[in-house]
JSON list of C-alpha atoms in Angstrom, two decimals:
[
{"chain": "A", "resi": 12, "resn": "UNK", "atom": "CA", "xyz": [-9.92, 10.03, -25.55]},
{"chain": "A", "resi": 13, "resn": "UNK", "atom": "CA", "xyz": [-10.35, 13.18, -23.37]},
{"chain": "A", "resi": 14, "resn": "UNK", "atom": "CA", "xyz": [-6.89, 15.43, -23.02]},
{"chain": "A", "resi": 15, "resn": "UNK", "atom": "CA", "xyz": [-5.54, 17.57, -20.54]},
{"chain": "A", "resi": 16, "resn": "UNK", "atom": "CA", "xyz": [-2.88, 19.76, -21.86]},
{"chain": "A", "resi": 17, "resn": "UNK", "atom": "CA", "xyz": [-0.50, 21.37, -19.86]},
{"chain": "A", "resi": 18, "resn": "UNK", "atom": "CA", "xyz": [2.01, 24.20, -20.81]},
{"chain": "A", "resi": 19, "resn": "UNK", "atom": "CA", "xyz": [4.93, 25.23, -20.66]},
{"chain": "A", "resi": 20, "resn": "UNK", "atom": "CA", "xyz": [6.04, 21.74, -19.61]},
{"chain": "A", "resi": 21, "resn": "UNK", "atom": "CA", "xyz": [9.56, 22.75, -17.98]},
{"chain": "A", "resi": 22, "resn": "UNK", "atom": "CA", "xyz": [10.35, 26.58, -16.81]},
{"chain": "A", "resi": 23, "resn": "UNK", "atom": "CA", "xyz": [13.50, 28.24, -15.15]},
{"chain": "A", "resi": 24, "resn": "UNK", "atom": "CA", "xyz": [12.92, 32.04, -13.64]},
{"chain": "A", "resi": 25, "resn": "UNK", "atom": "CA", "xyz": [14.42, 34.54, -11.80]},
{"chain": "A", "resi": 26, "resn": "UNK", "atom": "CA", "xyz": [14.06, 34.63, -7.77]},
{"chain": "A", "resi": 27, "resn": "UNK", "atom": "CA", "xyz": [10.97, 37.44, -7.83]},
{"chain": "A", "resi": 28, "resn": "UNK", "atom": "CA", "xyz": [9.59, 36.80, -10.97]},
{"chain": "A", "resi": 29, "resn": "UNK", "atom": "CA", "xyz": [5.87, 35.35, -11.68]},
{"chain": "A", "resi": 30, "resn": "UNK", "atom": "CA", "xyz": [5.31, 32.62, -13.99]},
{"chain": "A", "resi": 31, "resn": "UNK", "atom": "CA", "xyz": [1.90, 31.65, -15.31]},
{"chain": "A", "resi": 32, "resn": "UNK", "atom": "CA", "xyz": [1.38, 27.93, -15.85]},
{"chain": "A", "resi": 33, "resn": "UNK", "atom": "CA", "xyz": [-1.89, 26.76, -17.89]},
{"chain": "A", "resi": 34, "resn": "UNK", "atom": "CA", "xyz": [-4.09, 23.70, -18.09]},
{"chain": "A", "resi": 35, "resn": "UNK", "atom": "CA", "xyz": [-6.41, 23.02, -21.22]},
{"chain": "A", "resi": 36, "resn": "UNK", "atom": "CA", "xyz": [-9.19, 20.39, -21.36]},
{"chain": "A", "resi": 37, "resn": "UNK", "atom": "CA", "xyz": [-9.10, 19.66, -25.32]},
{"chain": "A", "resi": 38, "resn": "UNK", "atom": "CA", "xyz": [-12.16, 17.87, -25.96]},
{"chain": "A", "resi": 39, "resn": "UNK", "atom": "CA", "xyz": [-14.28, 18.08, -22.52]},
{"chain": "A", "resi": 40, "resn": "UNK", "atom": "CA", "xyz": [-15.62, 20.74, -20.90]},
{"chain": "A", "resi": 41, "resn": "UNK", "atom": "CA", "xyz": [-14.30, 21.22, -17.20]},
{"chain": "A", "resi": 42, "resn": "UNK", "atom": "CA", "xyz": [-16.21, 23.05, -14.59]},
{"chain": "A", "resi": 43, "resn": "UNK", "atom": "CA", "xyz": [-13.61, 22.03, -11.77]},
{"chain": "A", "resi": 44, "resn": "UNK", "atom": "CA", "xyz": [-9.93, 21.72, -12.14]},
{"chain": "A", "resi": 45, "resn": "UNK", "atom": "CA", "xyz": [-7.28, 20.35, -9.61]},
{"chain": "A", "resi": 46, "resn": "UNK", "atom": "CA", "xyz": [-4.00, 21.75, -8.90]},
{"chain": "A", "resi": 47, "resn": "UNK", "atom": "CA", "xyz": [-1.48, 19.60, -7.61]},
{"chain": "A", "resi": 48, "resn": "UNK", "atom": "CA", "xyz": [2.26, 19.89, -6.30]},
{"chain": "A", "resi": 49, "resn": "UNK", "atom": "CA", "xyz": [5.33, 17.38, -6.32]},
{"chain": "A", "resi": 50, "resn": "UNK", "atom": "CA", "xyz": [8.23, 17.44, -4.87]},
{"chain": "A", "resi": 51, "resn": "UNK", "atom": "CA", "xyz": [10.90, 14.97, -5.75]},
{"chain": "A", "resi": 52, "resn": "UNK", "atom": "CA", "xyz": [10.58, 11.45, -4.62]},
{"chain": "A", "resi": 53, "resn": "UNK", "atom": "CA", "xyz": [7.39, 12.09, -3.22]},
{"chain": "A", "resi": 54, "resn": "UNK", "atom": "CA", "xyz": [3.62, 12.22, -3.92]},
{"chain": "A", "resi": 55, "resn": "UNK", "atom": "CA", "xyz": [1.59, 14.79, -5.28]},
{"chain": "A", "resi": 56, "resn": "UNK", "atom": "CA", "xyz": [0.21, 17.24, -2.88]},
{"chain": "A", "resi": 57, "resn": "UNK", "atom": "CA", "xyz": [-3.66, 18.98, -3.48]},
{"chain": "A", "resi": 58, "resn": "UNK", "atom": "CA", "xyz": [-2.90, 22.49, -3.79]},
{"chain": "A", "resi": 59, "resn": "UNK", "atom": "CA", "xyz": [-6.38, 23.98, -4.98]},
{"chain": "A", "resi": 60, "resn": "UNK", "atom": "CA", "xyz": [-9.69, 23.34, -6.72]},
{"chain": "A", "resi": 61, "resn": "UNK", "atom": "CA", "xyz": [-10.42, 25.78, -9.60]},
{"chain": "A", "resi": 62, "resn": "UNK", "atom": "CA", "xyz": [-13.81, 26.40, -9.99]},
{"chain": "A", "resi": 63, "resn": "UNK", "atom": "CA", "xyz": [-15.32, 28.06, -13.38]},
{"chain": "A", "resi": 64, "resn": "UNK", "atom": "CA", "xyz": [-16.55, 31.51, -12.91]},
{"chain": "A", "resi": 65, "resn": "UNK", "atom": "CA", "xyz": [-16.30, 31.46, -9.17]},
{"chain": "A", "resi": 66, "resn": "UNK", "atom": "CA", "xyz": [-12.93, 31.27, -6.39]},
{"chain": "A", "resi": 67, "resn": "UNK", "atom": "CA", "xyz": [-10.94, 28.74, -6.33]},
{"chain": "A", "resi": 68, "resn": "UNK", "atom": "CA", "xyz": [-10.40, 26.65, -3.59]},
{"chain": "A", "resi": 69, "resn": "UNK", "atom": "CA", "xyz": [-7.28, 26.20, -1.32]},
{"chain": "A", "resi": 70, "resn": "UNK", "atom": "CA", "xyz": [-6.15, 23.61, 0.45]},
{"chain": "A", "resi": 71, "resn": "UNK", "atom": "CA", "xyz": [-4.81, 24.45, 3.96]},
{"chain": "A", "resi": 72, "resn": "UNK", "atom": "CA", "xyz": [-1.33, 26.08, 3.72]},
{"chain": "A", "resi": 73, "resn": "UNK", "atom": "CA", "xyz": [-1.55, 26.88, 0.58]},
{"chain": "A", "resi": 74, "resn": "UNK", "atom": "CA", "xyz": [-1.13, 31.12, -0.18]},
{"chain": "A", "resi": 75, "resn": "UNK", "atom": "CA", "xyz": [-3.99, 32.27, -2.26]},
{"chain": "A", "resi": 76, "resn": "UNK", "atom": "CA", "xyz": [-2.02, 35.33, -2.81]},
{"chain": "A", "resi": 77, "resn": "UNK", "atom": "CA", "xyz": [1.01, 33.76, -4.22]},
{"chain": "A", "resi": 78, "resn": "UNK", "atom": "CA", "xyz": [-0.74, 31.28, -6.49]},
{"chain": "A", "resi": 79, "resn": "UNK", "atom": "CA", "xyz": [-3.45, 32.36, -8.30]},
{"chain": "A", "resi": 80, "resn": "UNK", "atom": "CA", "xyz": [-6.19, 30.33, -9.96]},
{"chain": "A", "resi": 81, "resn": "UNK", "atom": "CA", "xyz": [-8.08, 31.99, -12.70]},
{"chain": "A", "resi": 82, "resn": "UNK", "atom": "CA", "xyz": [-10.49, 29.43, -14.61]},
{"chain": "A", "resi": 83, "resn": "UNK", "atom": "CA", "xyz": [-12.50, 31.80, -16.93]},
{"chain": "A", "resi": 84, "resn": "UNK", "atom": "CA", "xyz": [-13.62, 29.44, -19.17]},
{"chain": "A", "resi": 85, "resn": "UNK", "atom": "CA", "xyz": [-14.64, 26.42, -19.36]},
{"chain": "A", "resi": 86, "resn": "UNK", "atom": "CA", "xyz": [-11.27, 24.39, -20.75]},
{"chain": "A", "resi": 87, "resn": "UNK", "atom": "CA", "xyz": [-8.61, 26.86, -19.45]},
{"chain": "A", "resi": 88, "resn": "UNK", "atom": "CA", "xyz": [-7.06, 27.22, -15.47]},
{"chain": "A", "resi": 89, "resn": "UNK", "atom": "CA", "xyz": [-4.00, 29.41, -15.32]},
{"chain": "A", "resi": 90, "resn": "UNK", "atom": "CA", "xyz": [-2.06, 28.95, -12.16]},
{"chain": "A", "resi": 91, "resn": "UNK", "atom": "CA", "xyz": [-0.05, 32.00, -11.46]},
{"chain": "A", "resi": 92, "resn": "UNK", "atom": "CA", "xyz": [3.38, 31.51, -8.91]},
{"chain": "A", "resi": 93, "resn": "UNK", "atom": "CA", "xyz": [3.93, 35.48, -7.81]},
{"chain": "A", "resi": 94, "resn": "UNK", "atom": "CA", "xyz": [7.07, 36.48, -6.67]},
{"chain": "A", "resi": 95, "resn": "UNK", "atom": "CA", "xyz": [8.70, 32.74, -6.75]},
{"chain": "A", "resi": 96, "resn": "UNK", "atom": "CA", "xyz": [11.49, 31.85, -4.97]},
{"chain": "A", "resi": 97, "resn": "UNK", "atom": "CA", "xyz": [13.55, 28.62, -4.95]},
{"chain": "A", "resi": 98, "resn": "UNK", "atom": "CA", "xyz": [11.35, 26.93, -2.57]},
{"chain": "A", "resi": 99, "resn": "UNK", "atom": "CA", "xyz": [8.71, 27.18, -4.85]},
{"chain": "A", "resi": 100, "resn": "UNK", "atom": "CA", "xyz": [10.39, 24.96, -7.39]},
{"chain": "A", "resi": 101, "resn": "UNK", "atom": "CA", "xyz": [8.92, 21.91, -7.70]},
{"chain": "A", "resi": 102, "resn": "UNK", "atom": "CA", "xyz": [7.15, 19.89, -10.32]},
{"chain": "A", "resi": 103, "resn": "UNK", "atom": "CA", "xyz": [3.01, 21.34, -10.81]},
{"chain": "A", "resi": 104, "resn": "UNK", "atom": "CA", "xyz": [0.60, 18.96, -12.86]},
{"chain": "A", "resi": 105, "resn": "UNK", "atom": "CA", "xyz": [-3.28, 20.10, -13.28]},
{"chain": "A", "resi": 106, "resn": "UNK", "atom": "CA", "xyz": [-6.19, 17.12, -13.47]},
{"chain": "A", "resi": 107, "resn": "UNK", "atom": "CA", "xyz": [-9.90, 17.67, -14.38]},
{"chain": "A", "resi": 108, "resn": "UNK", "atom": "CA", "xyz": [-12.11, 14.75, -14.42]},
{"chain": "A", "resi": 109, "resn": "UNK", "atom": "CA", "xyz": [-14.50, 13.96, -16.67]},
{"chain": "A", "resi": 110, "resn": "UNK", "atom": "CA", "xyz": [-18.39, 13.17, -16.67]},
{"chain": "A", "resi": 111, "resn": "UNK", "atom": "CA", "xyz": [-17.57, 9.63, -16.95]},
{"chain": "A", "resi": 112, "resn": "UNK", "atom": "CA", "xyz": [-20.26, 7.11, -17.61]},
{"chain": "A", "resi": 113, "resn": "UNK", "atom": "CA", "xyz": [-22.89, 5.64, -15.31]},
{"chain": "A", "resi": 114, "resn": "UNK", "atom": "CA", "xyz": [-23.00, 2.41, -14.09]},
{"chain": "A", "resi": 115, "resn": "UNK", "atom": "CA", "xyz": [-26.26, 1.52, -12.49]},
{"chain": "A", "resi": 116, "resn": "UNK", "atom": "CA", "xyz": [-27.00, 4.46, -10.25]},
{"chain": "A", "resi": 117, "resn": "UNK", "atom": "CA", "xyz": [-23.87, 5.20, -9.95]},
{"chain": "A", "resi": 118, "resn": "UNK", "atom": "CA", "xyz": [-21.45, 7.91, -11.87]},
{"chain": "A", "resi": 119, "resn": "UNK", "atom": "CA", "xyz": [-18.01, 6.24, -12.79]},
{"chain": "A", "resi": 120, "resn": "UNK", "atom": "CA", "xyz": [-15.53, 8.93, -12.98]},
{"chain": "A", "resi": 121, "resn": "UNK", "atom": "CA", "xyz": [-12.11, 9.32, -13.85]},
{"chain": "A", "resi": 122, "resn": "UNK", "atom": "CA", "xyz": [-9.93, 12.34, -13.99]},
{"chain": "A", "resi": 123, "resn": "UNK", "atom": "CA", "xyz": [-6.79, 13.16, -16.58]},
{"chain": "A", "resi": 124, "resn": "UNK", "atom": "CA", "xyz": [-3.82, 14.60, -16.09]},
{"chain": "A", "resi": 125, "resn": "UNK", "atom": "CA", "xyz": [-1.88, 17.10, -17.75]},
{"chain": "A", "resi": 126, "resn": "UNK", "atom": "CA", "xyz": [1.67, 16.68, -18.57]},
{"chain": "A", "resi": 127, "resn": "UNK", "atom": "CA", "xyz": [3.12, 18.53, -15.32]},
{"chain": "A", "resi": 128, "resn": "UNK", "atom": "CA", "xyz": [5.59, 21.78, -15.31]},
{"chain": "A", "resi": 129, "resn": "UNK", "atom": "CA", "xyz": [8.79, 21.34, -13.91]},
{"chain": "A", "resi": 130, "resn": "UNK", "atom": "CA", "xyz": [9.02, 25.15, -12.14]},
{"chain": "A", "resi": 131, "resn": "UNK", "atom": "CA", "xyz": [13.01, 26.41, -11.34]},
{"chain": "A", "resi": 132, "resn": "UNK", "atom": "CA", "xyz": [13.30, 29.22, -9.52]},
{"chain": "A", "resi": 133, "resn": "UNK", "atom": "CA", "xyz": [16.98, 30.51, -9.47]},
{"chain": "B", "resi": 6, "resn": "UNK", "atom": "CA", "xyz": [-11.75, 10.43, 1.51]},
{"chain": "B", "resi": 7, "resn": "UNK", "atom": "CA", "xyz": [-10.52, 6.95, 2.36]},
{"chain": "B", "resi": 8, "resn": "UNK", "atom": "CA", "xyz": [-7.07, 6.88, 3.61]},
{"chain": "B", "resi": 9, "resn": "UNK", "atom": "CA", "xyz": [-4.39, 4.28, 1.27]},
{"chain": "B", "resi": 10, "resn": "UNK", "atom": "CA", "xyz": [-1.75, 2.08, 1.85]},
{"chain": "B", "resi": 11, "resn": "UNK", "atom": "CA", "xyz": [0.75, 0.51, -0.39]},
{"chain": "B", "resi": 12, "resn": "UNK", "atom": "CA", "xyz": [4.10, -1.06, -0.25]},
{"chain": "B", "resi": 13, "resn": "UNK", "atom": "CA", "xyz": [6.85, 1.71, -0.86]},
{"chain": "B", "resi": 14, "resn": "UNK", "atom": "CA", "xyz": [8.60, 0.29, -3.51]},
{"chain": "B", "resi": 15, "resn": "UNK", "atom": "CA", "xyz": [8.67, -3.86, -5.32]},
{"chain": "B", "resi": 16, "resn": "UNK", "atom": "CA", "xyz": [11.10, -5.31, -7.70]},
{"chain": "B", "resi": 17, "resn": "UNK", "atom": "CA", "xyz": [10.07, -7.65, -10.57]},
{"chain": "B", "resi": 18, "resn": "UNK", "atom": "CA", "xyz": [11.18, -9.06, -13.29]},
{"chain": "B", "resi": 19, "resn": "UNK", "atom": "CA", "xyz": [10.85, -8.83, -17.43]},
{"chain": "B", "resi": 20, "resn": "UNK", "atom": "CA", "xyz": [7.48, -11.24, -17.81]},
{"chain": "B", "resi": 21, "resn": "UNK", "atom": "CA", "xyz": [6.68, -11.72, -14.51]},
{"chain": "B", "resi": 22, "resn": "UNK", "atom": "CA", "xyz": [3.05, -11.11, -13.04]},
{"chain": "B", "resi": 23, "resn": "UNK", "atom": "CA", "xyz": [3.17, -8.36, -10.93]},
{"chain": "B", "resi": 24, "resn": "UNK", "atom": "CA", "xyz": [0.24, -7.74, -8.37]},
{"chain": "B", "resi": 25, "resn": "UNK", "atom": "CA", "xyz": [0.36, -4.83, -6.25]},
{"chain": "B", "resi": 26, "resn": "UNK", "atom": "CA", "xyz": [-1.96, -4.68, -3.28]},
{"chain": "B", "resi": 27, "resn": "UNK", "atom": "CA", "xyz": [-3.57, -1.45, -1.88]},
{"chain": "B", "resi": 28, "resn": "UNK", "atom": "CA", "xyz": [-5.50, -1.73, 1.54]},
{"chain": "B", "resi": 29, "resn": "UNK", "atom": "CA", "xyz": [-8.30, 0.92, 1.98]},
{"chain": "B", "resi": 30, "resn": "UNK", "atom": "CA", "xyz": [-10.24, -0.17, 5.17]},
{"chain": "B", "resi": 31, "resn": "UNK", "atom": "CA", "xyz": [-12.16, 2.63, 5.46]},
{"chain": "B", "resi": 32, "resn": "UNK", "atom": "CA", "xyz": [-13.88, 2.95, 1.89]},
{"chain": "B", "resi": 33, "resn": "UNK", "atom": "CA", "xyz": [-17.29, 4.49, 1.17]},
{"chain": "B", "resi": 34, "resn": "UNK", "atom": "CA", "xyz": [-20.46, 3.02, 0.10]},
{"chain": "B", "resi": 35, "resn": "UNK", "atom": "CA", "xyz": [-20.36, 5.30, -3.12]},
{"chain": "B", "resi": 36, "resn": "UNK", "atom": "CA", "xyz": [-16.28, 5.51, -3.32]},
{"chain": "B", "resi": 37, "resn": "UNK", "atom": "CA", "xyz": [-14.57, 3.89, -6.92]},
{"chain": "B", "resi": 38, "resn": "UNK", "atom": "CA", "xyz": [-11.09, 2.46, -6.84]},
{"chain": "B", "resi": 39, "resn": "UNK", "atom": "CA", "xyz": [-8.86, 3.62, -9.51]},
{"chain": "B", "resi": 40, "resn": "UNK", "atom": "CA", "xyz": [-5.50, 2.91, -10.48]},
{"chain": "B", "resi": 41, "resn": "UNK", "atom": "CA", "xyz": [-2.67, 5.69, -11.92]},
{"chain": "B", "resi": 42, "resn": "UNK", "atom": "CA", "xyz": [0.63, 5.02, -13.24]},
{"chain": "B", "resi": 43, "resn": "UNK", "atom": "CA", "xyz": [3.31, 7.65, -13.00]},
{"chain": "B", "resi": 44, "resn": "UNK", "atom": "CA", "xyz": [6.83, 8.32, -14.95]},
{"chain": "B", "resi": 45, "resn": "UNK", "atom": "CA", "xyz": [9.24, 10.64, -13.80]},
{"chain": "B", "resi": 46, "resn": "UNK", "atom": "CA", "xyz": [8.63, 13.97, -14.73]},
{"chain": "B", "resi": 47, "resn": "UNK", "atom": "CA", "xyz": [5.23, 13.28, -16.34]},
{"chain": "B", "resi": 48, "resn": "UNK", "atom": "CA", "xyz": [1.66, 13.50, -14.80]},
{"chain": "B", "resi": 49, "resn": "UNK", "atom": "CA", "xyz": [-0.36, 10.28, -13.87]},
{"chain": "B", "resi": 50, "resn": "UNK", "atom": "CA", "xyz": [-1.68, 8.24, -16.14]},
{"chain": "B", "resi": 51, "resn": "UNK", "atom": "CA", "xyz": [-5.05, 6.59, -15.61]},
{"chain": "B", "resi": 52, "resn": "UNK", "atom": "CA", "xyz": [-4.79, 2.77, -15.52]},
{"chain": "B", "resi": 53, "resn": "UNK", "atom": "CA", "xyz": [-8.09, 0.83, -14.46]},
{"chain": "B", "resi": 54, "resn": "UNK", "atom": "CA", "xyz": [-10.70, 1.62, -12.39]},
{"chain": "B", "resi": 55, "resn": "UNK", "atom": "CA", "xyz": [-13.59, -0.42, -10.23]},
{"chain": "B", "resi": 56, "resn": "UNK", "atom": "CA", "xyz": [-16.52, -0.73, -7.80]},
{"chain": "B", "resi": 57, "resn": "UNK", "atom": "CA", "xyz": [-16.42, -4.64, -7.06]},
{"chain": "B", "resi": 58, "resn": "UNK", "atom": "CA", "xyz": [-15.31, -7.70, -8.09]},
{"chain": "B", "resi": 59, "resn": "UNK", "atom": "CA", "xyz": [-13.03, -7.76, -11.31]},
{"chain": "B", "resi": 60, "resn": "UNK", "atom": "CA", "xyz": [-12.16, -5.37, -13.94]},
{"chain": "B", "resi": 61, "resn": "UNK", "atom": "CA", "xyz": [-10.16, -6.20, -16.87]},
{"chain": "B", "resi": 62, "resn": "UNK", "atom": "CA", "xyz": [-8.01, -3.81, -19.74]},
{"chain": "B", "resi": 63, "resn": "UNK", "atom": "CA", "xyz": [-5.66, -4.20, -21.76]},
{"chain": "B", "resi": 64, "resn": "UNK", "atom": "CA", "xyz": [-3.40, -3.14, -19.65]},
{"chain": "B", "resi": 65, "resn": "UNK", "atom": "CA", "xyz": [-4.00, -4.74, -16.71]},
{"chain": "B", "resi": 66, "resn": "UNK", "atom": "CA", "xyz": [-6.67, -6.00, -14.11]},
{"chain": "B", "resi": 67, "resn": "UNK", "atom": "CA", "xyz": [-7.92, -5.12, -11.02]},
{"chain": "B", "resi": 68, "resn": "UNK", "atom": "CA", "xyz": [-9.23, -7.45, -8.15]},
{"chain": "B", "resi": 69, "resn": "UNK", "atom": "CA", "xyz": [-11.69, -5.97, -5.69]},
{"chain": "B", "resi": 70, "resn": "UNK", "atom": "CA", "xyz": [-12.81, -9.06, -2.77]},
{"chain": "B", "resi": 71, "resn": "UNK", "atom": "CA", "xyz": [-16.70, -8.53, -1.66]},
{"chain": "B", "resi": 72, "resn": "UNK", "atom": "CA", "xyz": [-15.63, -6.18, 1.64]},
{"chain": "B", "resi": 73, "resn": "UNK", "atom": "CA", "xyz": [-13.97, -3.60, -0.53]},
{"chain": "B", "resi": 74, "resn": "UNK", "atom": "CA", "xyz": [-11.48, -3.06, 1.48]},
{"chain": "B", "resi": 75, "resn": "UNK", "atom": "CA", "xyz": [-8.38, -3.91, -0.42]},
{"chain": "B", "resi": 76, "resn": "UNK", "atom": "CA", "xyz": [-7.80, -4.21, -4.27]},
{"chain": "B", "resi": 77, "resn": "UNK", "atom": "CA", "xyz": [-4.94, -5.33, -5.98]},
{"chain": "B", "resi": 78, "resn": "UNK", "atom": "CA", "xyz": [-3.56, -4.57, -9.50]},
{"chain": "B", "resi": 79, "resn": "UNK", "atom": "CA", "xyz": [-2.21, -6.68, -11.64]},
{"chain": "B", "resi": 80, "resn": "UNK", "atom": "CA", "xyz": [0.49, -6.46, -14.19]},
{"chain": "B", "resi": 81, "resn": "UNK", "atom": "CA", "xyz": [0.30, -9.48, -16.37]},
{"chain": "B", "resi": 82, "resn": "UNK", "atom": "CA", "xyz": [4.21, -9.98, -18.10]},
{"chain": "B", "resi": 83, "resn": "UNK", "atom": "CA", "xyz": [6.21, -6.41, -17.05]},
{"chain": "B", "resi": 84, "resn": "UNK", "atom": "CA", "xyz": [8.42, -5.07, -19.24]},
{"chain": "B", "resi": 85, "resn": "UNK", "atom": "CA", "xyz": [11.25, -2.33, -18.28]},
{"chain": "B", "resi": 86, "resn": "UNK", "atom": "CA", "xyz": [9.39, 0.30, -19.37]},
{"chain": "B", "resi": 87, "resn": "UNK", "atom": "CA", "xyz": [6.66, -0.52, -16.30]},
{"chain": "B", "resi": 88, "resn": "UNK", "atom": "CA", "xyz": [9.13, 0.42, -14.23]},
{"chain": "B", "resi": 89, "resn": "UNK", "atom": "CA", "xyz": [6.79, 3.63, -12.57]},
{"chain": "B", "resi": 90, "resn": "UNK", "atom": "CA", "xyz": [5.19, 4.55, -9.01]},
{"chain": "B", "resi": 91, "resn": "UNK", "atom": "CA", "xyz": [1.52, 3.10, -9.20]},
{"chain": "B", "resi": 92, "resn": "UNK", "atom": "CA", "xyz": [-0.81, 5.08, -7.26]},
{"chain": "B", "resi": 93, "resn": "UNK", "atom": "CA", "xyz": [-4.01, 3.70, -5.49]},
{"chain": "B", "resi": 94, "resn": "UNK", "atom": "CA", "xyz": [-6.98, 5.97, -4.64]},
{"chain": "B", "resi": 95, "resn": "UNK", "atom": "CA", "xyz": [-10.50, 5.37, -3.82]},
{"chain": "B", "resi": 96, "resn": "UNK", "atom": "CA", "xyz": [-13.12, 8.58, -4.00]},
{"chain": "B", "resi": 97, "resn": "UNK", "atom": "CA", "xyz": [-16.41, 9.11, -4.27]},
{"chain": "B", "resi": 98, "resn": "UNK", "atom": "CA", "xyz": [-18.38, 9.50, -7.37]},
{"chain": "B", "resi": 99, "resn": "UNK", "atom": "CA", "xyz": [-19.19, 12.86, -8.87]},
{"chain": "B", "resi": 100, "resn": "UNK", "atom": "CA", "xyz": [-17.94, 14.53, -11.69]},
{"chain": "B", "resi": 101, "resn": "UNK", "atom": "CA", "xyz": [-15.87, 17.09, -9.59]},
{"chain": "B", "resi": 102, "resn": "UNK", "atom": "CA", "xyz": [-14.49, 14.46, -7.20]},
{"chain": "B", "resi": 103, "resn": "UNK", "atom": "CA", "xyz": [-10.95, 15.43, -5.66]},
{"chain": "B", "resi": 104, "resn": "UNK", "atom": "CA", "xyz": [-8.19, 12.49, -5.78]},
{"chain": "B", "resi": 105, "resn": "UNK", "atom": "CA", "xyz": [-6.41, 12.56, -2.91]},
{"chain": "B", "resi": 106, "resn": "UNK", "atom": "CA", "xyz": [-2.53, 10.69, -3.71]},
{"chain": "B", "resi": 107, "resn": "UNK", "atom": "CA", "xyz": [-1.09, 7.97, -1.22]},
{"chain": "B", "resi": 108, "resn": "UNK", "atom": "CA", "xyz": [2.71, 7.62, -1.10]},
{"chain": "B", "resi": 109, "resn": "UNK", "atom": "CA", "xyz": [2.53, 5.11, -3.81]},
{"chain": "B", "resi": 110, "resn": "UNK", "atom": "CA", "xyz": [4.80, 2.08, -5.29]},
{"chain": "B", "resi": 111, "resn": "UNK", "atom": "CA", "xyz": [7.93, 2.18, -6.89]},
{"chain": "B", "resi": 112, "resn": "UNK", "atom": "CA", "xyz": [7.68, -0.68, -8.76]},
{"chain": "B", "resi": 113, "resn": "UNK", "atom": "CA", "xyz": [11.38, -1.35, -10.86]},
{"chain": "B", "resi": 114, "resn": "UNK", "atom": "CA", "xyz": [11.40, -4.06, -13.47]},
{"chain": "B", "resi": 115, "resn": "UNK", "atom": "CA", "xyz": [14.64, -5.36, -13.85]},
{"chain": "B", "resi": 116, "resn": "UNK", "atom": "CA", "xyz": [15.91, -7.48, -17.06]}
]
């Protein structure tokens, strides 16, 4: 069945740094991919819609300028964390949905995750 | 998209049925109901999805009454490693559709 891969699955960095986190759609093509946010003991959070070959989208509150969305092609988003700091750590997981089948007139959809990042900032 | 609500957390048993309801009262003609199962540290996992009625898996089945506005999954014989927060969301169709997460349930299956 259809695959999201996310990588690197766990990563610790320095208070400053940037880290690049990337989601790969292995055997669908994705025009759209979601970026979400967890924090511990609670639910995930819609940080951005990653559009191919255009903006992304961000969700209100979210920086643009501290996480960028690049989705050049059409199975790979990067989400970039600049300058992190330790409130930025928190677990990141990536979804893209796929065509789905129809069912009468109607599409039926259903979107995969990847495997999330676990982000430390010390 | 529809707003969700779901008990916080429920406690089973090994081989008990477990049916977790999720009330959506203001659902969309063209909005799906679908199911996702999450471990710690791990992304969602898609469980079951439906428009009406009932849907049936493997893994488990999903109970949608004629107003549409509740569903309730079911988890025929738990085992520990069910032990997860089960997500309900309802969205419209599309293939670029947004899910928008509820708090969930903790559901903890104890031996």
């Amino acid at each position: 069945g259809a695959v999201v891969s996310q990588h690197p699955s766990r990563v610790i960095c320095k208070s400053g740094t940037s880290v690049k986190i990337e989601c790969r759609s292995l055997d669908f093509q994705a025009t759209t991919m979601f970026w979400y946010r967890q924090f511990p003991k609670q639910s995930l959070m819609l940080m951005a819609t990653s559009n191919e070959g255009s903006k992304a989208t961000y969700e209100q509150g979210v920086e643009k300028d501290k996480f960028l969305i690049n989705h050049a092609s059409l199975t790979l988003s990067t989400l970039t964390v600049t300058s992190a700091h330790p409130e930025d750590s928190s677990f990141y997981i990536c979804s893209a949905p796929t065509g789905g089948a129809t069912v009468g007139t109607r599409m039926n959809t259903e979107a995969f995750f990847g495997q999330g990042t676990r982000l430390t900032v010390v | 998209l529809a707003k969700t609500t779901q008990p916080i957390s429920m406690d089973s048993y090994e081989g008990q049925e477990v049916n977790i309801t999720c009330s959506h009262n203001n659902i969309a003609t063209n909005d799906y109901i679908t199911w996702y199962q999450q471990f710690p540290s791990q992304g969602p996992r898609f469980i079951i999805q439906g428009y009406k009625t009932k849907v049936t898996n493997e893994v488990a089945s999903l109970f949608i009454p004629a107003d549409r506005k509740s569903s309730t999954l079911s988890l025929p014989r738990v085992s520990l490693s069910d032990t997860a927060v089960y997500y309900c969301l309802v969205g419209g169709s599309g293939s670029a559709r947004q899910l928008t997460f509820g708090s969930g349930t903790q559901l903890t299956v104890l031996p």
